[in-house]
CSV table of C-alpha atoms in Angstrom, one decimal:
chain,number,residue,atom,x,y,z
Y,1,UNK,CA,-10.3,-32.8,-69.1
Y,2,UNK,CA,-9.0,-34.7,-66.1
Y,3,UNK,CA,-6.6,-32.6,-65.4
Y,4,UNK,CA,-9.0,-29.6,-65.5
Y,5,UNK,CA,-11.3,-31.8,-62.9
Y,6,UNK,CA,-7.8,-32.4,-60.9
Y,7,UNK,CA,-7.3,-28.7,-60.9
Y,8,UNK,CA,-10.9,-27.7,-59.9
Y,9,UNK,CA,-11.0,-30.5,-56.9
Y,10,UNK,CA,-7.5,-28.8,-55.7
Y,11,UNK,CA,-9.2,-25.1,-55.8
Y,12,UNK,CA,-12.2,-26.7,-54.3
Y,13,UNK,CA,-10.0,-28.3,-51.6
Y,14,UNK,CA,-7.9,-25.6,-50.6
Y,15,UNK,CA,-10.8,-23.3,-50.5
Y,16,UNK,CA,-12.7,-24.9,-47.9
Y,17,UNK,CA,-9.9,-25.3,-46.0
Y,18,UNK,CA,-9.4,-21.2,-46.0
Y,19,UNK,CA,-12.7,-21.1,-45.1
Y,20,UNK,CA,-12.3,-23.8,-41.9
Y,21,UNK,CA,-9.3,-21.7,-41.1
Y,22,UNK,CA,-11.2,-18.4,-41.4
Y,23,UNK,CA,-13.9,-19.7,-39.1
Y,24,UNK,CA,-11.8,-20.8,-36.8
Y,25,UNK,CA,-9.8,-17.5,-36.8
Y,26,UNK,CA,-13.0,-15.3,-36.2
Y,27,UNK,CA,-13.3,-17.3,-33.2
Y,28,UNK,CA,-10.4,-16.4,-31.3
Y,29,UNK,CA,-10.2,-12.7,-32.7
Y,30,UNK,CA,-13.3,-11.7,-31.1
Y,31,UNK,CA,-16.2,-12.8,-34.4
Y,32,UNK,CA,-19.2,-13.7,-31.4
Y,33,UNK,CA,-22.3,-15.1,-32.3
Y,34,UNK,CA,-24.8,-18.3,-31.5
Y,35,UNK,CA,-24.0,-19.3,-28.1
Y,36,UNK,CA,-20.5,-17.0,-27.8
Y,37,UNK,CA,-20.1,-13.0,-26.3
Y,38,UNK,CA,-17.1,-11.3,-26.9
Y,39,UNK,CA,-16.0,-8.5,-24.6
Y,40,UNK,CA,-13.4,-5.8,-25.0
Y,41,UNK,CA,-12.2,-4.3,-21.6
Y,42,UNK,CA,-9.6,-2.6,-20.5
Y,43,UNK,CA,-6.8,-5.3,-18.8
Y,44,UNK,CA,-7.3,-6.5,-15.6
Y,45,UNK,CA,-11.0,-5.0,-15.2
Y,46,UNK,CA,-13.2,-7.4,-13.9
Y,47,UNK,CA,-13.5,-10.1,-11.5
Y,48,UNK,CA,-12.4,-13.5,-13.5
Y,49,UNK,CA,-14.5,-15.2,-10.8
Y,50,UNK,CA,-18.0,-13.2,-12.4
Y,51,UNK,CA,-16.9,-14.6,-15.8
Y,52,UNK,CA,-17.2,-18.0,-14.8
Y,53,UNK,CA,-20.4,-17.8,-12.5
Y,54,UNK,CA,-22.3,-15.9,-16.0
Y,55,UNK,CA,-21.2,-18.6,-18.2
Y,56,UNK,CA,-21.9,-21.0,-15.7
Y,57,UNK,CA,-25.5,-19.2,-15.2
Y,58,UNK,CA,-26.2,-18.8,-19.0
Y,59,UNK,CA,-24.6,-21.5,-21.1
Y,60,UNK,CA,-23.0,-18.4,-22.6
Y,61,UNK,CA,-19.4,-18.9,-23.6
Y,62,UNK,CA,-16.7,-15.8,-23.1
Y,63,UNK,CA,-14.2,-14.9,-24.7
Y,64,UNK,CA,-12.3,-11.7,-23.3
Y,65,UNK,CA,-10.3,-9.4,-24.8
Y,66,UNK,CA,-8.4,-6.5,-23.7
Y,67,UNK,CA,-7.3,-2.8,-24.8
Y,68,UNK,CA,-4.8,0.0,-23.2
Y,69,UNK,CA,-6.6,3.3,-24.4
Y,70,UNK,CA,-10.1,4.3,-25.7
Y,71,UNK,CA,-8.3,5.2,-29.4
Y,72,UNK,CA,-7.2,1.7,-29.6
Y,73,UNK,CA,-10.4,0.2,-29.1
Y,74,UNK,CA,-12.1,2.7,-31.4
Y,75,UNK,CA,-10.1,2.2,-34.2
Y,76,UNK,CA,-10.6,-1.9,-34.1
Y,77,UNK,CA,-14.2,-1.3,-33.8
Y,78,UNK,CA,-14.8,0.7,-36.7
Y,79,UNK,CA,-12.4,-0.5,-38.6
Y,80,UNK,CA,-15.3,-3.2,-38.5
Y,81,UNK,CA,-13.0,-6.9,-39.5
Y,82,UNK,CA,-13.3,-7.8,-35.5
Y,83,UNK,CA,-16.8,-8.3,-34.1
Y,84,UNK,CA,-17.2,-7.3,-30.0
Y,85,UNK,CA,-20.4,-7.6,-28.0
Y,86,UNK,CA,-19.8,-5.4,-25.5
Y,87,UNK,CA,-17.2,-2.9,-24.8
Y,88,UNK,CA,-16.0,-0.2,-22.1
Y,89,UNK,CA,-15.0,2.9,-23.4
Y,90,UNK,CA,-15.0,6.5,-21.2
Y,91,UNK,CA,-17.3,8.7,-21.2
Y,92,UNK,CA,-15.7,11.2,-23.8
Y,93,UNK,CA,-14.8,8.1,-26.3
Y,94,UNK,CA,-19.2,7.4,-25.9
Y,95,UNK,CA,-19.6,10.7,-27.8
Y,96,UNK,CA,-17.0,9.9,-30.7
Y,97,UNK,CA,-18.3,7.0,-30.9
Y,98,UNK,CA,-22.0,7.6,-31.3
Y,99,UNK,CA,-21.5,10.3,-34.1
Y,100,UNK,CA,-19.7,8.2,-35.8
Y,101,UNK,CA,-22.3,5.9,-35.8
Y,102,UNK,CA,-21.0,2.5,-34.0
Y,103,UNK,CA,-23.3,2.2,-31.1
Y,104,UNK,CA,-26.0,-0.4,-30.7
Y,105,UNK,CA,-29.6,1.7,-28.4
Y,106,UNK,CA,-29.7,0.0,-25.2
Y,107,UNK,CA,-33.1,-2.0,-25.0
Y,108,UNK,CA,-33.8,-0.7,-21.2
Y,109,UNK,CA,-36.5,-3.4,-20.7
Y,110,UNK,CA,-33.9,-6.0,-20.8
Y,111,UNK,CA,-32.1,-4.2,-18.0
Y,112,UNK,CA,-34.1,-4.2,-14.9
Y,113,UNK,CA,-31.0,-3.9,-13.1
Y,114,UNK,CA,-30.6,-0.7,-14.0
Y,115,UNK,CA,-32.9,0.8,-11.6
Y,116,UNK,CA,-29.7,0.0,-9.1
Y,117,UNK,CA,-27.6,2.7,-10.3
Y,118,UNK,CA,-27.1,5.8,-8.2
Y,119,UNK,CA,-29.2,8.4,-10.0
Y,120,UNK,CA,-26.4,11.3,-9.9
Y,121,UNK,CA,-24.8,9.3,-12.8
Y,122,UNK,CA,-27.7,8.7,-14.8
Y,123,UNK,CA,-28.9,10.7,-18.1
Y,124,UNK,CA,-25.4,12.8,-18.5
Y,125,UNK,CA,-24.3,14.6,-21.0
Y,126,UNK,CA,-22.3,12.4,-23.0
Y,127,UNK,CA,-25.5,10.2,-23.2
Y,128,UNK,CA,-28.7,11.4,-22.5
Y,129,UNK,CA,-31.4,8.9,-21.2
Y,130,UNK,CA,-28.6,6.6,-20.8
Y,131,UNK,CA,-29.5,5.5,-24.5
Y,132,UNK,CA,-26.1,4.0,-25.7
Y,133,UNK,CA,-24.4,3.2,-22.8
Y,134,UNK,CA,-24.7,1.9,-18.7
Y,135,UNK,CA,-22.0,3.0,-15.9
Y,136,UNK,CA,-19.4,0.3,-15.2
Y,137,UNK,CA,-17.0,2.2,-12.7
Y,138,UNK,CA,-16.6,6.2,-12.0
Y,139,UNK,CA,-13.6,8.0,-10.5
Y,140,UNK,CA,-12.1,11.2,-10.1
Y,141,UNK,CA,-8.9,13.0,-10.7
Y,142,UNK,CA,-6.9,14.1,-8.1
Y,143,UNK,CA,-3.6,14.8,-5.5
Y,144,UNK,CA,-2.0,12.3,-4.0
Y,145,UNK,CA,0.5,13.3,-1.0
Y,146,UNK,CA,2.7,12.1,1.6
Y,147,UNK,CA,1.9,14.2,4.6
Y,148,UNK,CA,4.8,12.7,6.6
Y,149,UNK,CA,7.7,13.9,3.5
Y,150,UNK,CA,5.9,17.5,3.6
Y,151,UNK,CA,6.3,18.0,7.2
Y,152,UNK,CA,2.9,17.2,8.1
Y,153,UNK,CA,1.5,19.6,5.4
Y,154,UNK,CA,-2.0,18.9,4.2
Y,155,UNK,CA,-3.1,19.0,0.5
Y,156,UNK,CA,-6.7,20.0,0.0
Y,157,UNK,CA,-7.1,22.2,-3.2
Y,158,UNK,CA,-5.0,22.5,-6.3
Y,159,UNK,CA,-4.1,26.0,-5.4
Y,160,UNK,CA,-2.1,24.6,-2.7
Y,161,UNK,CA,0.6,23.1,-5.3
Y,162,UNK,CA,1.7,26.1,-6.2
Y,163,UNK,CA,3.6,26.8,-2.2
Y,164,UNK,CA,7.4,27.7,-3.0
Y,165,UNK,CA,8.0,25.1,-0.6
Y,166,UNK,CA,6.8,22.1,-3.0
Y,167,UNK,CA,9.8,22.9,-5.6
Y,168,UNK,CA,10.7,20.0,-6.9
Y,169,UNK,CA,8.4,17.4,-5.4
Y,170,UNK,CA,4.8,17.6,-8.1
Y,171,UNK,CA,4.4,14.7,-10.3
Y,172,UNK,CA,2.4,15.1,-13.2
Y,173,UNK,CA,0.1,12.6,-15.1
Y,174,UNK,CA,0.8,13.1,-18.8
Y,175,UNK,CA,-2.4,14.4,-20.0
Y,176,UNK,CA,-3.6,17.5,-21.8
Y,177,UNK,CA,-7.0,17.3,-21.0
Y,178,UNK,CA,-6.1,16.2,-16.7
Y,179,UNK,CA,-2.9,19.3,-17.0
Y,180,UNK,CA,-5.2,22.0,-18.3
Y,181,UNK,CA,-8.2,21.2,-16.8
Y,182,UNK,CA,-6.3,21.7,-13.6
Y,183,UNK,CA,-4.9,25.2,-14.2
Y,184,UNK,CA,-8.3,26.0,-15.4
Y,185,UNK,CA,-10.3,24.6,-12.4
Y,186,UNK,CA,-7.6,26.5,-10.3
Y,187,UNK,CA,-8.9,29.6,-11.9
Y,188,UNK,CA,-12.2,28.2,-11.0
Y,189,UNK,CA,-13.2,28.4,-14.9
Y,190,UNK,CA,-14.5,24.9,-16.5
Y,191,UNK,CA,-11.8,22.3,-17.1
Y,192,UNK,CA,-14.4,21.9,-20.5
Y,193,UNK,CA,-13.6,25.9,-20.9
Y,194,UNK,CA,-12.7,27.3,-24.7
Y,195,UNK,CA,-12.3,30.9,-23.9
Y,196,UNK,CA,-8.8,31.6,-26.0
Y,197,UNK,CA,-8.4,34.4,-22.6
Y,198,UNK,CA,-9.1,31.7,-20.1
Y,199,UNK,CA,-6.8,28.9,-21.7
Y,200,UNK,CA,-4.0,31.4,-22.0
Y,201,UNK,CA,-4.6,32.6,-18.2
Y,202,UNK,CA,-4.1,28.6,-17.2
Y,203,UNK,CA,-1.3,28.3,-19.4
Y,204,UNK,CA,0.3,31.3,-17.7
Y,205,UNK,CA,-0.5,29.6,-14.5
Y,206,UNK,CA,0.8,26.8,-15.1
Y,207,UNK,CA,4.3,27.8,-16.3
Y,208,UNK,CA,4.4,29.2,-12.7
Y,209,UNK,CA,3.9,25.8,-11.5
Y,210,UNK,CA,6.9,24.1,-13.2
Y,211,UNK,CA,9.7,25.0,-10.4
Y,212,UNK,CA,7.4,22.4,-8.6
Y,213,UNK,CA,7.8,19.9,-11.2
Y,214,UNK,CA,9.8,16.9,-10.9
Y,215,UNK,CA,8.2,15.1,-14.0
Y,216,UNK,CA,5.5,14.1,-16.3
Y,217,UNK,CA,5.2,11.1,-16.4
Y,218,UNK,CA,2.5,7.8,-17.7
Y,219,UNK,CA,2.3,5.1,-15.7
Y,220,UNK,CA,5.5,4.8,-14.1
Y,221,UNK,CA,3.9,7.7,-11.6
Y,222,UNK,CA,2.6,4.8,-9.2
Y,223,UNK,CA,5.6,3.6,-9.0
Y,224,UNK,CA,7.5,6.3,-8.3
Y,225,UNK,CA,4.8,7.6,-5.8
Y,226,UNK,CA,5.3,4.4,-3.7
Y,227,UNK,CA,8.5,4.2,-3.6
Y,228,UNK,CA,9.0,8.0,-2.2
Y,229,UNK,CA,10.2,9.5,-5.0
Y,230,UNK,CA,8.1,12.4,-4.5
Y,231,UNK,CA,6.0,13.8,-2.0
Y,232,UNK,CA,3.0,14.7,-4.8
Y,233,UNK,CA,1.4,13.3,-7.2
Y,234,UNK,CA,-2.2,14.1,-9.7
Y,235,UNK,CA,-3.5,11.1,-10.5
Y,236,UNK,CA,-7.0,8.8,-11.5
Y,237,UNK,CA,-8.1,8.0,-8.3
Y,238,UNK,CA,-8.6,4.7,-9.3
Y,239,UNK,CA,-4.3,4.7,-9.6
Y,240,UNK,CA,-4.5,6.3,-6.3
Y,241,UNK,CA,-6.1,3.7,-4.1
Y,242,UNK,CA,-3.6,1.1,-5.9
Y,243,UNK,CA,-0.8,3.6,-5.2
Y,244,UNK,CA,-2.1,3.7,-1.2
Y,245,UNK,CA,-2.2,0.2,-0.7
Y,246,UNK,CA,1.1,-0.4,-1.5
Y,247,UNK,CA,2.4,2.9,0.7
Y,248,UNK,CA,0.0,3.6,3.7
Y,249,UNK,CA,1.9,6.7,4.4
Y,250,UNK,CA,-0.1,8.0,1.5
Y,251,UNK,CA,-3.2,10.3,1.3
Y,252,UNK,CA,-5.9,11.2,-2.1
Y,253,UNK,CA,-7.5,14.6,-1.7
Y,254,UNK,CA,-10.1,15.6,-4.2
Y,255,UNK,CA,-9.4,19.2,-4.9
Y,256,UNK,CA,-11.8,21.5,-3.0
Y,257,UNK,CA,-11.9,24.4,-6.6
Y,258,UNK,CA,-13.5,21.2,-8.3
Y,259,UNK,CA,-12.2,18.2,-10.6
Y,260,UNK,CA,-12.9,15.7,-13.5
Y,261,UNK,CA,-15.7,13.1,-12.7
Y,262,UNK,CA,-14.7,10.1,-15.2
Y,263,UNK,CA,-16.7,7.3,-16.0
Y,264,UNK,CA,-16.0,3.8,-17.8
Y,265,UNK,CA,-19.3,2.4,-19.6
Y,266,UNK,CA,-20.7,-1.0,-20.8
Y,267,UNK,CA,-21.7,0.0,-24.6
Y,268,UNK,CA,-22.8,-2.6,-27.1
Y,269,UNK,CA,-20.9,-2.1,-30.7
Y,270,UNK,CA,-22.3,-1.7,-34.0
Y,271,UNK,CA,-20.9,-5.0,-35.0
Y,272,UNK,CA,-22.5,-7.1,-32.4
Y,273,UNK,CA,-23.3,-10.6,-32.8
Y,274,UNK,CA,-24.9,-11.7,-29.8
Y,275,UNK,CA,-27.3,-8.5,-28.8
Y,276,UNK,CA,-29.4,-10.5,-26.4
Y,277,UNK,CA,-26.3,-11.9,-24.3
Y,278,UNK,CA,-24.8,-8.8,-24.5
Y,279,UNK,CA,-27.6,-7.1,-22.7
Y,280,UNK,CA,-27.6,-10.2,-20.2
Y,281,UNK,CA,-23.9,-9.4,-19.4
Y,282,UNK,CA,-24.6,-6.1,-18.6
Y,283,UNK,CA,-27.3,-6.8,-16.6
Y,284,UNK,CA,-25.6,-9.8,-14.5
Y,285,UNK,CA,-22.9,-6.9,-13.9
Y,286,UNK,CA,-25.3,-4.5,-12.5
Y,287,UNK,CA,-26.8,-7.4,-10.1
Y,288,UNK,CA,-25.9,-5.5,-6.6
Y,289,UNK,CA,-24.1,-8.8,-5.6
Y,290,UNK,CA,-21.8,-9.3,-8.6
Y,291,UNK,CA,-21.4,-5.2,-9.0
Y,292,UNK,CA,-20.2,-5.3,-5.0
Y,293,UNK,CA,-17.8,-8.4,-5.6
Y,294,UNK,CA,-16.5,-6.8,-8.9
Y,295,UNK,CA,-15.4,-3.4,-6.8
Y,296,UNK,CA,-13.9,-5.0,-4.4
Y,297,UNK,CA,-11.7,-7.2,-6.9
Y,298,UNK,CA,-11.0,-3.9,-9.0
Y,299,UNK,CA,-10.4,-1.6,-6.0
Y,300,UNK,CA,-12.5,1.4,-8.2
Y,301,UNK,CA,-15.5,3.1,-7.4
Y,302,UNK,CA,-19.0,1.1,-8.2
Y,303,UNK,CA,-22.2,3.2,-9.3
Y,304,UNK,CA,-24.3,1.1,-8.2
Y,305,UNK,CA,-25.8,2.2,-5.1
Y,306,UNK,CA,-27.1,-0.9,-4.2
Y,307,UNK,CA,-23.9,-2.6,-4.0
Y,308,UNK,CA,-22.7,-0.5,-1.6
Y,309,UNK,CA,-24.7,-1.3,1.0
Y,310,UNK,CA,-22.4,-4.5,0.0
Y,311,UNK,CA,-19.1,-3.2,0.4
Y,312,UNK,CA,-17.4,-3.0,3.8
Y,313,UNK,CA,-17.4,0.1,5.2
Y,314,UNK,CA,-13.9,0.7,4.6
Y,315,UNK,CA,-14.2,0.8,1.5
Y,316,UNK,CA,-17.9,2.5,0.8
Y,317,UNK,CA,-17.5,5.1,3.6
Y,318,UNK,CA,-14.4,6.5,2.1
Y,319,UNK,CA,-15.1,10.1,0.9
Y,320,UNK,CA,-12.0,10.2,-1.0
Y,321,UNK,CA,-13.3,7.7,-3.4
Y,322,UNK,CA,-17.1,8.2,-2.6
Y,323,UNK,CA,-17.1,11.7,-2.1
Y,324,UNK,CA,-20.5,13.0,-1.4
Y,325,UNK,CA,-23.3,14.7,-3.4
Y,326,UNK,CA,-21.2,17.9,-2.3
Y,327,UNK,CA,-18.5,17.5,-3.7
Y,328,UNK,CA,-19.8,15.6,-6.8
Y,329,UNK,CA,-21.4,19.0,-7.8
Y,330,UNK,CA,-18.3,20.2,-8.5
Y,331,UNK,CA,-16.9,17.5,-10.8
Y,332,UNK,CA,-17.0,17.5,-14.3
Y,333,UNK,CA,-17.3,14.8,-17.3
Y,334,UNK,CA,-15.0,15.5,-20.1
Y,335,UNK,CA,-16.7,16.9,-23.1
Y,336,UNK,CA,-15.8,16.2,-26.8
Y,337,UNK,CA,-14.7,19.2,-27.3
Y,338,UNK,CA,-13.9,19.1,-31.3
Y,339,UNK,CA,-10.7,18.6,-32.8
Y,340,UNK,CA,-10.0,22.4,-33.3
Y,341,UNK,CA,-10.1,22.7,-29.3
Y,342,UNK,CA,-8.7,19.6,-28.7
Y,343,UNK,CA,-5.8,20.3,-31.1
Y,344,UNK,CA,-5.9,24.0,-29.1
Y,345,UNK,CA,-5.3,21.8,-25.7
Y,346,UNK,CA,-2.6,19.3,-26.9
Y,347,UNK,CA,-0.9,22.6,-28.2
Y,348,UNK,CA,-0.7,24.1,-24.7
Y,349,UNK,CA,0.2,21.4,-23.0
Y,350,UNK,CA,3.1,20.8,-25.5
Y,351,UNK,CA,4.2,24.2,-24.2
Y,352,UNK,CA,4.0,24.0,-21.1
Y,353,UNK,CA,6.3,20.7,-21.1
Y,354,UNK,CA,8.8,22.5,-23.1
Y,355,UNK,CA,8.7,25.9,-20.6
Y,356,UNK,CA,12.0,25.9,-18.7
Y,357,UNK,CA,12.0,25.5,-15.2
């Protein structure tokens, strides 16, 4: 009998102490709750500064945690073992993730903030009425060039890459959906088009374009843009004002056929612990003031029109990041387009990487 007792007091002993360690291990892997918010961003994506100043405002400890691509942070959250208050996925990721169920509604009344945002990116497609998600930064995709390796050549459409004179100098981002929306938007079709004719007339297009091809290439393209490895270069404009700063010699060019109008959104997962702070976050971010500072840390473009009015003029007068309601006519939000098309896409592009020169 005592050494039954001795046995059970050992179980009993070792199992609170996996249950300590399990506590403390939900902690730091994101498990938020009573006076905690846990936020998944992408790295390097807000202010550190506005962290501090909404803890220090709420009483409301933060613990951050990052991602490198909307598949990555979709797969943790559904998988369900890691609780996150608030995320940031892209627009396109929104609609995955709503069908699949692993959105929190937005409770609008406890975001009287929101009345800042510029109405152009309100109540889009990937999520009418702004139900599951709020704007955190927008962008484009684009050309950058260096006017001064092209001779004092100007870039201004996407048409324009394909001049016999460019062999060689094009830098590619490595992306189906950027690659063939371009040679469709060239073609002036929808870079959200399906048509099996239209895809095959981009393809086509673009196999014309790859004697202008130096590379494609992920992230290494800011690099190599800097450092004048090539005059040409279609990038997020978000890369592109990093790229610039680092080589003034540089210009971004929104093409004038149309283009891809991202967006990265605050979204509160299924999982959530902390609802109520979670809404405060994203409130506190769309505060004019901290939305301003947080644009100017970040360097991308803030939809919040109020905090322009913030920014110094450099910086919110610049059409090439700000372009104007023009222009914004022509862009485009990725749509989920199913994995049939997508598959359809991928498949292309493949090719087209492959087609000799």
């Amino acid at each position: 009998m005592k050494q039954l007792v001795r046995a059970f007091a050992a179980v009993l002993v070792v199992a609170l102490a996996l249950q300590f360690l399990t506590v403390r291990l939900n902690k730091t892997e994101g498990y938020a709750g009573g006076n905690t918010l846990t936020i998944y961003n992408w790295g390097d994506y807000i202010d550190p500064a506005l962290i501090k100043k909404f803890e220090k405002q709420t009483g409301i400890k933060v613990i951050y945690q990052t991602f490198d691509s909307n598949e990555a942070m979709m797969t943790k959250i559904s998988q369900g073992g890691t609780t996150f208050d608030v995320a940031v996925p892209s627009e396109y990721m929104i609609e995955k993730m709503k069908k699949e169920h692993l959105l929190i509604p937005l409770d609008h009344s406890k975001l009287p903030n929101l009345k800042y945002i510029d109405p152009r990116f309100l109540n889009l497609s990937f999520d009418p009425g702004n139900k599951y998600s709020v704007p955190y930064f927008w962008g484009t995709v684009g050309i950058v060039y260096n006017s001064s390796m092209l001779g004092g050549k100007k870039i201004t459409s996407w048409n324009d890459l394909w001049d016999k004179d460019l062999k060689n100098e094009i830098l590619l981002v490595d992306g189906a959906r950027e690659v063939i929306g371009m040679g469709l938007n060239s073609l002036h079709y929808s870079l959200n088009d399906t048509n099996e004719k239209h895809l095959e007339q981009a393809k086509a297009k673009l196999d014309r374009l790859m004697p202008n091809v130096k590379a494609i290439v992920g992230d290494e393209i800011k690099m190599l843009l800097a450092n004048e490895e090539a005059s040409i270069g279609v990038v997020w404009s978000g890369d592109a004002a990093e790229i610039m700063s680092e080589n003034k010699k540089l210009n971004y060019v929104v093409p004038s056929e149309g283009s891809n109008l991202w967006f990265d959104n605050m979204v509160i997962p299924k999982t959530a612990k902390n609802v109520d702070g979670a809404l405060r976050f994203i409130n506190f971010m769309l505060d004019p003031e901290n939305a301003a500072q947080n644009a100017e840390y970040v360097g991308y473009s803030t939809p919040n029109k109020a905090a322009l009015k913030l920014l110094p003029k450099s910086i919110a007068g610049d059409k090439r990041f700000y372009p104007d309601v023009a222009m914004t006519k022509k862009l485009e939000v990725y749509k989920n387009l199913g994995k049939k098309n997508l598959a359809r896409y991928n498949e292309l592009f493949l090719e087209f990487k492959m087609h000799t020169k």
